[in-house]
Coordinates of C-alpha atoms and ligand atoms in Angstrom, one line a residue:
M8 CA 16.2 -1.0 6.7
S9 CA 16.3 -0.1 3.0
N10 CA 13.6 2.1 1.7
Q11 CA 12.2 -0.8 -0.3
V12 CA 11.9 -3.0 2.7
H13 CA 10.4 -0.1 4.6
S14 CA 7.7 0.3 1.8
R15 CA 6.9 -3.4 1.9
A16 CA 6.6 -3.5 5.6
T17 CA 4.4 -0.4 5.6
R18 CA 2.0 -1.8 3.1
R19 CA 1.6 -5.0 5.1
Q20 CA 1.1 -2.9 8.2
F21 CA -1.4 -0.7 6.5
L22 CA -3.4 -3.7 5.4
Q23 CA -3.3 -5.2 8.9
A24 CA -4.3 -2.0 10.6
G25 CA -7.2 -1.6 8.1
A26 CA -8.5 -5.1 8.9
V27 CA -9.4 -5.0 12.6
G28 CA -12.3 -7.3 12.9
G29 CA -13.3 -9.7 15.7
A30 CA -9.7 -10.7 15.9
A31 CA -8.9 -7.4 17.5
I32 CA -10.3 -8.7 20.7
A33 CA -7.6 -11.3 20.7
M34 CA -5.0 -8.6 20.4
L35 CA -6.2 -6.8 23.5
G36 CA -3.7 -6.6 26.2
A37 CA -1.2 -8.5 24.0
T38 CA 0.8 -5.7 22.7
S39 CA 1.7 -3.6 25.6
A40 CA 3.2 -3.9 29.1
T41 CA 0.8 -1.1 30.1
A42 CA -2.4 -3.1 29.4
S43 CA -3.4 -3.6 33.0
P44 CA -2.7 -0.2 34.4
Q45 CA -2.9 1.2 37.9
P46 CA -5.7 3.8 37.6
P47 CA -4.0 7.2 37.2
E48 CA -5.4 10.1 39.2
R49 CA -7.3 11.6 36.4
Q50 CA -8.9 9.4 33.8
I51 CA -9.4 10.8 30.3
R52 CA -12.8 9.9 29.1
I53 CA -13.2 9.3 25.4
G54 CA -16.3 8.7 23.2
V55 CA -15.6 7.0 19.9
I56 CA -17.9 7.7 16.9
G57 CA -17.6 5.2 14.1
V58 CA -16.4 1.8 15.2
G59 CA -15.7 0.1 11.8
P60 CA -12.2 -1.4 11.3
R61 CA -10.4 1.9 11.9
G62 CA -12.4 3.1 14.9
R63 CA -12.1 -0.3 16.5
W64 CA -8.4 -0.2 16.0
H65 CA -8.2 3.1 17.8
V66 CA -10.2 1.5 20.6
V67 CA -7.7 -1.3 20.8
N68 CA -4.8 1.1 20.7
M69 CA -6.1 3.2 23.5
L70 CA -7.1 0.2 25.7
N71 CA -3.6 -1.3 25.2
N72 CA -1.4 1.7 25.3
C73 CA -3.1 4.5 27.2
P74 CA -3.6 3.6 30.9
D75 CA -5.2 6.9 31.7
V76 CA -7.9 6.5 29.0
T77 CA -11.4 5.3 29.8
I78 CA -13.7 4.7 26.8
T79 CA -17.1 5.8 28.2
A80 CA -19.2 5.7 25.0
V81 CA -19.2 4.3 21.6
C82 CA -21.4 5.0 18.6
D83 CA -22.1 3.5 15.2
L84 CA -25.0 2.9 12.8
Q85 CA -24.3 -0.8 13.0
E86 CA -25.4 -2.5 16.3
D87 CA -23.0 -5.4 15.9
R88 CA -20.0 -3.0 15.6
V89 CA -21.1 -1.1 18.7
K90 CA -21.3 -4.3 20.6
M91 CA -17.9 -5.5 19.4
A92 CA -16.3 -2.2 20.5
A93 CA -18.2 -2.3 23.9
D94 CA -17.1 -5.9 24.5
M95 CA -13.4 -4.9 23.9
V96 CA -13.7 -2.3 26.6
K97 CA -15.5 -4.6 29.0
Q98 CA -13.0 -7.4 28.4
T99 CA -9.9 -5.2 29.2
R100 CA -11.2 -2.6 31.7
G101 CA -14.3 -4.2 33.1
T102 CA -16.3 -1.1 32.4
E103 CA -19.3 -0.8 30.1
P104 CA -19.3 2.1 27.7
A105 CA -22.7 3.7 26.8
S106 CA -23.8 2.6 23.4
Y107 CA -25.4 4.7 20.7
C108 CA -26.8 3.2 17.5
S109 CA -30.1 4.9 16.9
G110 CA -29.6 6.6 13.6
E111 CA -27.4 9.0 11.9
F112 CA -27.5 11.8 14.5
D113 CA -27.4 9.7 17.6
Y114 CA -23.7 10.7 17.9
R115 CA -24.9 14.1 19.1
N116 CA -26.2 12.4 22.3
L117 CA -22.8 10.9 22.8
C118 CA -21.2 14.3 22.5
E119 CA -23.6 15.8 25.1
R120 CA -22.5 13.3 27.8
D121 CA -20.9 14.7 30.9
D122 CA -18.5 11.8 31.1
V123 CA -16.9 12.5 27.7
D124 CA -13.8 14.8 27.6
G125 CA -12.9 14.1 24.1
V126 CA -14.5 12.6 21.0
L127 CA -12.6 10.5 18.4
I128 CA -14.3 10.3 15.0
A129 CA -13.6 7.5 12.5
T130 CA -16.7 7.6 10.3
P131 CA -16.8 7.9 6.4
V132 CA -15.2 11.1 5.2
Y133 CA -18.3 13.1 4.6
W134 CA -19.2 13.0 8.3
L135 CA -15.8 14.0 9.7
G136 CA -16.2 17.8 9.5
R137 CA -19.8 17.9 10.6
M138 CA -19.2 15.6 13.6
T139 CA -16.2 17.6 14.7
V140 CA -18.2 20.8 14.6
D141 CA -21.0 19.1 16.7
A142 CA -18.5 17.8 19.2
L143 CA -17.0 21.3 19.7
K144 CA -20.5 22.8 20.0
A145 CA -21.1 20.3 22.8
G146 CA -18.0 21.6 24.5
K147 CA -15.8 18.5 23.8
H148 CA -12.2 18.2 22.5
A149 CA -12.3 16.4 19.1
S150 CA -10.1 14.4 16.8
H151 CA -11.0 13.2 13.4
E152 CA -9.7 10.8 10.9
V153 CA -8.2 11.4 7.4
A154 CA -9.5 12.8 5.0
G155 CA -11.0 15.3 7.3
A156 CA -13.4 18.1 6.4
Q157 CA -14.6 18.1 2.8
T158 CA -15.6 21.6 2.1
E159 CA -14.3 25.1 2.7
E160 CA -17.5 26.0 4.7
E161 CA -16.9 23.0 7.0
C162 CA -13.3 24.1 7.5
W163 CA -14.3 27.6 8.5
E164 CA -17.1 26.3 10.8
M165 CA -14.6 24.0 12.5
I166 CA -12.2 26.9 13.2
E167 CA -15.1 29.1 14.3
Q168 CA -16.4 26.5 16.8
K169 CA -12.9 25.7 18.0
E170 CA -12.3 29.3 18.8
K171 CA -15.7 29.8 20.4
S172 CA -15.5 26.7 22.6
G173 CA -11.8 27.0 23.6
K174 CA -11.6 23.2 23.0
R175 CA -8.8 21.4 21.0
V176 CA -9.0 19.7 17.6
M177 CA -6.5 17.2 16.3
L178 CA -6.3 15.7 12.8
L179 CA -5.3 12.0 13.2
E180 CA -2.8 12.2 10.4
N181 CA -0.7 9.2 11.4
C182 CA 1.8 9.3 8.5
C183 CA 3.3 12.5 10.0
Y184 CA 4.4 10.2 12.9
G185 CA 6.6 7.9 10.8
D186 CA 10.2 7.3 11.8
E187 CA 11.7 8.8 8.6
V188 CA 9.2 11.6 8.3
M189 CA 9.9 12.8 11.9
M190 CA 13.6 12.4 11.5
I191 CA 13.5 14.6 8.3
Y192 CA 11.4 17.1 10.2
R193 CA 14.0 17.2 13.0
M194 CA 16.8 17.6 10.4
V195 CA 14.9 20.4 8.7
R196 CA 14.5 22.3 12.0
Q197 CA 18.2 21.9 12.7
G198 CA 19.0 23.4 9.3
V199 CA 20.6 20.3 7.9
F200 CA 18.9 20.8 4.5
G201 CA 19.4 24.6 4.4
E202 CA 16.2 26.3 3.3
P203 CA 13.7 23.7 2.3
Y204 CA 11.9 24.8 -0.9
Y205 CA 10.3 21.8 -2.6
A206 CA 8.6 18.7 -1.3
E207 CA 6.8 15.7 -2.8
G208 CA 4.3 13.5 -1.0
S209 CA 2.0 10.7 -2.2
Y210 CA -0.6 8.2 -1.4
V211 CA -0.7 5.6 -4.1
H212 CA -2.5 2.7 -2.6
N213 CA -4.4 0.1 -4.7
C214 CA -7.7 0.0 -2.8
R215 CA -9.9 -1.2 -5.7
T216 CA -11.2 -4.0 -3.6
L217 CA -12.7 -1.4 -1.2
L218 CA -14.8 0.3 -3.8
F219 CA -17.4 -2.5 -3.7
D220 CA -18.4 -5.0 -1.0
P221 CA -18.0 -8.7 -1.7
Q222 CA -21.5 -8.8 -3.2
G223 CA -20.7 -6.0 -5.7
K224 CA -22.6 -3.2 -3.8
I225 CA -20.8 0.1 -4.0
T226 CA -19.3 1.3 -0.7
W227 CA -18.9 4.9 0.5
R228 CA -15.3 4.9 -0.9
G229 CA -16.7 3.7 -4.2
E230 CA -19.3 6.4 -4.2
L231 CA -16.6 9.0 -3.5
W232 CA -14.6 7.6 -6.5
R233 CA -17.8 7.7 -8.6
D234 CA -19.3 11.1 -7.6
S235 CA -16.2 13.2 -7.0
Y236 CA -12.8 13.8 -8.4
G237 CA -9.5 15.4 -7.5
S238 CA -7.1 14.8 -4.7
A239 CA -9.6 13.4 -2.3
Y240 CA -7.3 11.8 0.3
P241 CA -4.3 14.1 0.3
Q242 CA -3.2 14.2 4.0
H243 CA -0.9 11.2 4.1
G244 CA 1.3 13.0 1.5
M245 CA 0.5 16.6 2.4
G246 CA 1.1 16.3 6.2
A247 CA 4.8 15.6 6.1
N248 CA 5.4 18.1 3.3
C249 CA 3.6 20.9 5.1
K250 CA 5.5 20.2 8.4
W251 CA 8.8 20.3 6.5
L252 CA 8.0 23.5 4.6
E253 CA 6.7 25.3 7.7
I254 CA 3.2 25.7 6.3
N255 CA 1.2 27.8 8.8
D256 CA 4.5 28.4 10.7
G257 CA 6.0 31.1 8.5
D258 CA 4.7 30.1 5.1
R259 CA 1.4 29.2 3.6
M260 CA -0.1 27.5 0.6
V261 CA -1.4 30.1 -1.8
S262 CA -2.5 28.2 -5.0
C263 CA -3.1 24.7 -6.4
Q264 CA -3.1 23.3 -9.9
T265 CA -4.3 19.8 -10.5
M266 CA -4.2 17.3 -13.4
M267 CA -5.8 13.9 -13.5
T268 CA -5.9 11.0 -16.0
S269 CA -9.2 9.6 -17.1
P270 CA -10.6 6.6 -15.1
R271 CA -9.8 3.1 -16.3
E272 CA -8.8 0.8 -13.6
A273 CA -11.8 0.8 -11.2
H274 CA -14.1 -0.2 -14.0
R275 CA -11.7 -2.8 -15.4
R276 CA -11.6 -4.3 -11.9
A277 CA -15.4 -4.2 -11.5
V278 CA -15.9 -6.1 -14.8
A279 CA -13.2 -8.7 -13.9
Q280 CA -14.6 -9.3 -10.4
F281 CA -18.4 -9.1 -10.9
G282 CA -18.9 -9.6 -14.6
P283 CA -19.7 -7.2 -17.5
D284 CA -23.4 -7.2 -16.8
S285 CA -23.2 -6.6 -13.1
E286 CA -24.4 -3.4 -11.4
A287 CA -20.8 -2.8 -10.4
A288 CA -19.6 -2.8 -14.0
Q289 CA -22.2 -0.1 -14.9
V290 CA -20.8 2.4 -12.4
D291 CA -19.4 5.5 -14.1
F292 CA -16.4 6.6 -12.0
K293 CA -15.4 10.3 -12.2
T294 CA -12.0 10.0 -10.4
G295 CA -9.2 9.2 -12.7
D296 CA -6.5 6.7 -11.9
F297 CA -3.7 9.2 -11.2
V298 CA -4.1 12.7 -9.7
T299 CA -1.3 15.2 -9.3
S300 CA -1.6 18.5 -7.6
L301 CA 1.1 21.2 -7.6
I302 CA 0.9 23.8 -4.8
S303 CA 2.8 27.0 -4.6
T304 CA 3.5 28.8 -1.3
A305 CA 3.8 32.5 -0.3
K306 CA 7.6 32.1 0.0
G307 CA 8.0 30.7 -3.5
R308 CA 8.2 27.1 -2.5
M309 CA 6.4 24.2 -4.1
I310 CA 4.7 21.0 -3.1
R311 CA 3.6 18.1 -5.3
I312 CA 1.0 15.6 -4.2
D313 CA 0.4 12.3 -6.1
Y314 CA -2.8 10.4 -5.3
S315 CA -4.3 7.1 -6.5
L316 CA -6.5 4.4 -5.1
T317 CA -6.6 2.3 -8.2
C318 CA -3.1 2.2 -9.8
T319 CA -1.8 -1.3 -10.6
R320 CA 1.3 -1.3 -8.5
P321 CA 2.3 -2.2 -4.9
Y322 CA 1.6 0.3 -2.2
S323 CA 3.8 3.3 -2.6
R324 CA 3.9 6.2 -0.3
Y325 CA 7.0 8.1 -1.4
Y326 CA 8.3 11.4 -0.2
L327 CA 11.0 13.9 -1.3
L328 CA 12.4 17.0 0.5
Q329 CA 14.6 19.4 -1.4
G330 CA 16.5 22.1 0.4
T331 CA 19.4 24.5 -0.6
Q332 CA 21.9 22.2 1.1
G333 CA 20.5 18.7 0.4
C334 CA 17.8 16.4 -0.5
W335 CA 16.1 13.3 0.8
D336 CA 14.2 11.0 -1.6
S337 CA 12.5 8.1 0.2
R338 CA 13.1 6.0 -3.0
S339 CA 16.8 6.8 -3.4
G340 CA 18.4 8.1 -0.1
I341 CA 19.9 11.3 1.2
F342 CA 22.4 13.7 -0.3
L343 CA 23.9 16.5 1.8
D344 CA 26.2 19.3 0.7
D345 CA 28.0 19.0 4.0
H346 CA 28.9 15.4 3.2
A347 CA 29.8 15.9 -0.4
G348 CA 31.1 19.5 -0.4
L349 CA 29.9 22.1 -2.9
N350 CA 32.4 21.0 -5.5
A351 CA 32.4 17.4 -4.7
T352 CA 32.4 14.8 -7.5
D353 CA 30.8 12.3 -5.2
T354 CA 27.2 12.5 -6.3
S355 CA 25.8 9.3 -5.0
W356 CA 22.9 8.9 -2.5
E357 CA 23.6 7.8 1.0
P358 CA 21.3 5.6 3.1
L359 CA 19.2 7.7 5.6
E360 CA 20.1 5.2 8.3
K361 CA 23.6 6.7 8.3
Y362 CA 22.2 9.8 10.1
Q363 CA 19.8 7.9 12.3
Q364 CA 22.1 8.0 15.4
Q365 CA 22.4 11.7 15.2
Y366 CA 18.9 12.8 14.1
Q367 CA 16.3 10.2 14.9
H368 CA 13.3 11.8 16.6
P369 CA 13.0 11.2 20.3
Y370 CA 9.5 9.8 19.8
W371 CA 11.2 6.9 17.9
R372 CA 14.5 6.8 19.8
N373 CA 12.7 6.5 23.1
D374 CA 9.5 4.8 22.3
G375 CA 10.1 3.2 18.9
A376 CA 10.2 -0.4 20.2
E377 CA 7.0 0.2 22.2
A378 CA 5.4 1.7 19.1
V379 CA 6.3 -1.1 16.9
R380 CA 5.2 -3.7 19.4
A381 CA 1.8 -1.9 19.7
G382 CA 1.4 -2.2 15.9
G383 CA -0.8 0.0 13.7
H384 CA 0.9 0.9 10.5
G385 CA 4.3 0.0 11.9
G386 CA 3.9 2.1 15.1
I387 CA 2.8 5.4 13.6
D388 CA -0.7 5.0 15.0
Y389 CA 0.8 4.5 18.5
H390 CA 2.5 7.9 18.4
C391 CA -0.6 9.6 16.9
I392 CA -2.9 8.3 19.6
Q393 CA -0.4 9.1 22.3
D394 CA -0.5 12.7 21.1
F395 CA -4.3 12.8 21.0
V396 CA -4.5 11.7 24.6
K397 CA -1.7 14.1 25.6
M398 CA -3.6 17.0 24.0
I399 CA -6.5 16.3 26.4
R400 CA -4.4 15.5 29.4
E401 CA -2.4 18.7 29.1
D402 CA -5.2 20.7 27.5
R403 CA -2.8 22.1 24.9
E404 CA -2.9 22.6 21.2
P405 CA -1.7 19.6 19.3
W406 CA 1.1 19.4 16.7
I407 CA -1.5 18.9 14.0
D408 CA -4.1 21.4 15.0
V409 CA -7.3 22.7 13.5
F410 CA -5.5 25.1 11.2
D411 CA -3.4 22.3 9.7
A412 CA -6.5 20.1 9.4
A413 CA -8.3 22.9 7.4
A414 CA -5.3 23.8 5.2
W415 CA -4.5 20.2 4.4
S416 CA -8.2 19.5 3.7
S417 CA -8.3 22.5 1.3
I418 CA -6.5 20.4 -1.4
I419 CA -9.7 18.3 -1.6
F420 CA -11.9 21.1 -2.8
C421 CA -9.2 23.2 -4.5
S422 CA -8.0 20.3 -6.6
K423 CA -11.6 19.7 -7.7
L424 CA -12.1 23.3 -8.6
S425 CA -8.8 23.3 -10.6
L426 CA -9.9 20.3 -12.6
D427 CA -13.3 22.0 -13.3
R428 CA -11.2 24.8 -14.8
Q429 CA -9.0 22.5 -16.9
G430 CA -6.0 22.5 -14.5
A431 CA -6.1 26.3 -13.9
R432 CA -4.4 27.8 -10.8
V433 CA -6.9 28.0 -7.9
E434 CA -6.4 30.3 -4.9
M435 CA -6.2 28.5 -1.6
P436 CA -7.9 30.0 1.6
D437 CA -5.8 31.3 4.5
F438 CA -7.5 29.7 7.5
T439 CA -5.0 31.4 9.9
R440 CA -6.2 34.9 8.7
G441 CA -2.6 36.0 8.3
K442 CA -1.2 34.6 11.5
W443 CA 1.0 32.2 9.6
Q444 CA 3.4 35.1 8.9
D445 CA 4.7 34.8 12.5
P446 CA 6.6 31.5 12.8
D447 CA 6.0 31.6 16.5
W448 CA 2.3 32.2 16.7
R449 CA 1.7 28.6 17.7
K450 CA 4.7 28.3 20.0
D451 CA 2.5 27.2 23.0
R452 CA 1.3 24.1 21.4
M453 CA 2.7 20.6 22.0
V454 CA 6.3 20.4 20.9
V455 CA 7.2 17.5 18.6
Ligands
NAD4 N1 -5.3 7.2 8.9 C1 -5.4 6.0 8.4 O1 -4.4 5.3 8.1 C2 -6.8 5.4 8.0 C3 -6.9 4.1 7.7 C4 -8.2 3.6 7.5 C5 -9.3 4.4 7.5 N2 -9.1 5.7 7.8 C6 -10.3 6.6 7.9 O2 -11.1 6.2 9.0 C7 -12.4 6.4 8.7 C8 -13.2 5.0 8.9 O3 -12.6 4.0 8.0 P1 -13.2 2.5 8.1 O4 -12.3 1.8 7.1 O5 -13.3 2.1 9.5 O6 -14.6 2.7 7.4 P2 -15.9 1.9 7.6 O7 -16.9 2.4 6.6 O8 -15.6 0.4 7.6 O9 -16.4 2.3 9.1 C9 -17.0 3.5 9.3 C10 -18.1 3.3 10.4 O10 -18.7 4.5 10.6 C11 -20.1 4.3 10.8 N3 -20.9 5.4 10.6 C12 -21.3 6.0 9.4 N4 -22.1 7.0 9.6 C13 -22.3 7.2 10.9 C14 -23.0 8.0 11.8 N5 -23.7 9.0 11.3 N6 -23.0 7.8 13.1 C15 -22.2 6.8 13.6 N7 -21.5 6.0 12.9 C16 -21.5 6.1 11.6 C17 -20.4 3.1 9.9 O11 -21.6 2.4 10.2 C18 -19.1 2.3 9.9 O12 -19.2 1.2 10.9 C19 -12.5 6.9 7.3 O13 -12.7 8.3 7.4 C20 -11.2 6.6 6.7 O14 -10.8 7.5 5.7 C21 -7.9 6.2 8.1

């Protein structure tokens, strides 16, 4: 599949996965041969907090594709959403999860339940860090959605509670599980690119329609775009870059510099959709339409992250990995020294597919068809949720652990601080407290 086709499919799949409504019930059991499982010996008991479109999609994914998962409790502020999620469980498994919808802190009662092993959190971003900390305090494994913890304090608290409780934390950064991203990861680890030293990642996704509800009332995404600024949703770009450049596994991010355009597009859209006199048109957005962060690492490498939720263009999540012996650019192809030779005159890109036979990651080689059938951003959600369940089943540190979650979240507050200082270089915290210097310090975690 060409990169262009891949991008188009991914956008469509992103939109589908973001729109899990009542129709999700119809999908139950339709996507997987494992939908009516024999009960395995040990059931993994999950509580889900936040059952909006994303949380309900996770419920569907687990019900369809994880025979050893039982969803024992669901929580949301909105009763109809709790009921919808509970009905999905009842319909496929015949069990009734406990329901929590009595206010903002009722989720703590879910966390305290004896029949919950792990908590999956898919609430608005400003809750993710807080809820993860509370789940750990209650002695539960936890996973949270992107964009994860929002402040440095939350990141440290998450690490502290993780260490105190001995429980596991996984960031549900699904884009790391993409076929191409994982294949490049494998190629990097096998030395195909030589030493990797520069990477680009992005999340440029026109989400202007999500800033207001259909009546023109601002949503939490709109409030974030209005009240904050910087690279607020960096993980879809960051995750792959950090895995390729061995961040926290022999290198670390030391500083960040960010630039941002002024905001135009969200306001323009609000005026066009709701009229110049509407409440929506009076909103004064602080986030600009295009945000770029440059991150330098301890080993003299560099990462660039582009971010926009308002740009007028089709969905574009592009990546680039540069090493001493080659380069992959998701928009152009791959170029390897080995193929061209150091003095070669052939300087054209090759399609990545040419190397698929040799380097495709086993997750995709073995379970790719199952993942695509399961759906969810083209199958990446399948692998992500499989890893979350495996983390609890095997009680092992996941591939994307609490240290990755904290480091990748740190772009959120460091980019903001850099903008406050007119693009100045801002130091980034070392959440591993120096452990990153040993490339093997996390060798016991799940191998990907
Ligand atoms: N990884 C991805 O590809 C991806 C895709 C979409 C969304 N997301 C993330 O998933 C999360 C949810 O997204 P969404 O589109 O479903 O948002 P949403 O706003 O539609 O749903 C969030 C739900 O959380 C509930 N909630 C809010 N505060 C709560 C509280 N204190 N206790 C219990 N429930 C509470 C809300 O009532 C709502 O139903 C966000 O963090 C978003 O960034 C990730």
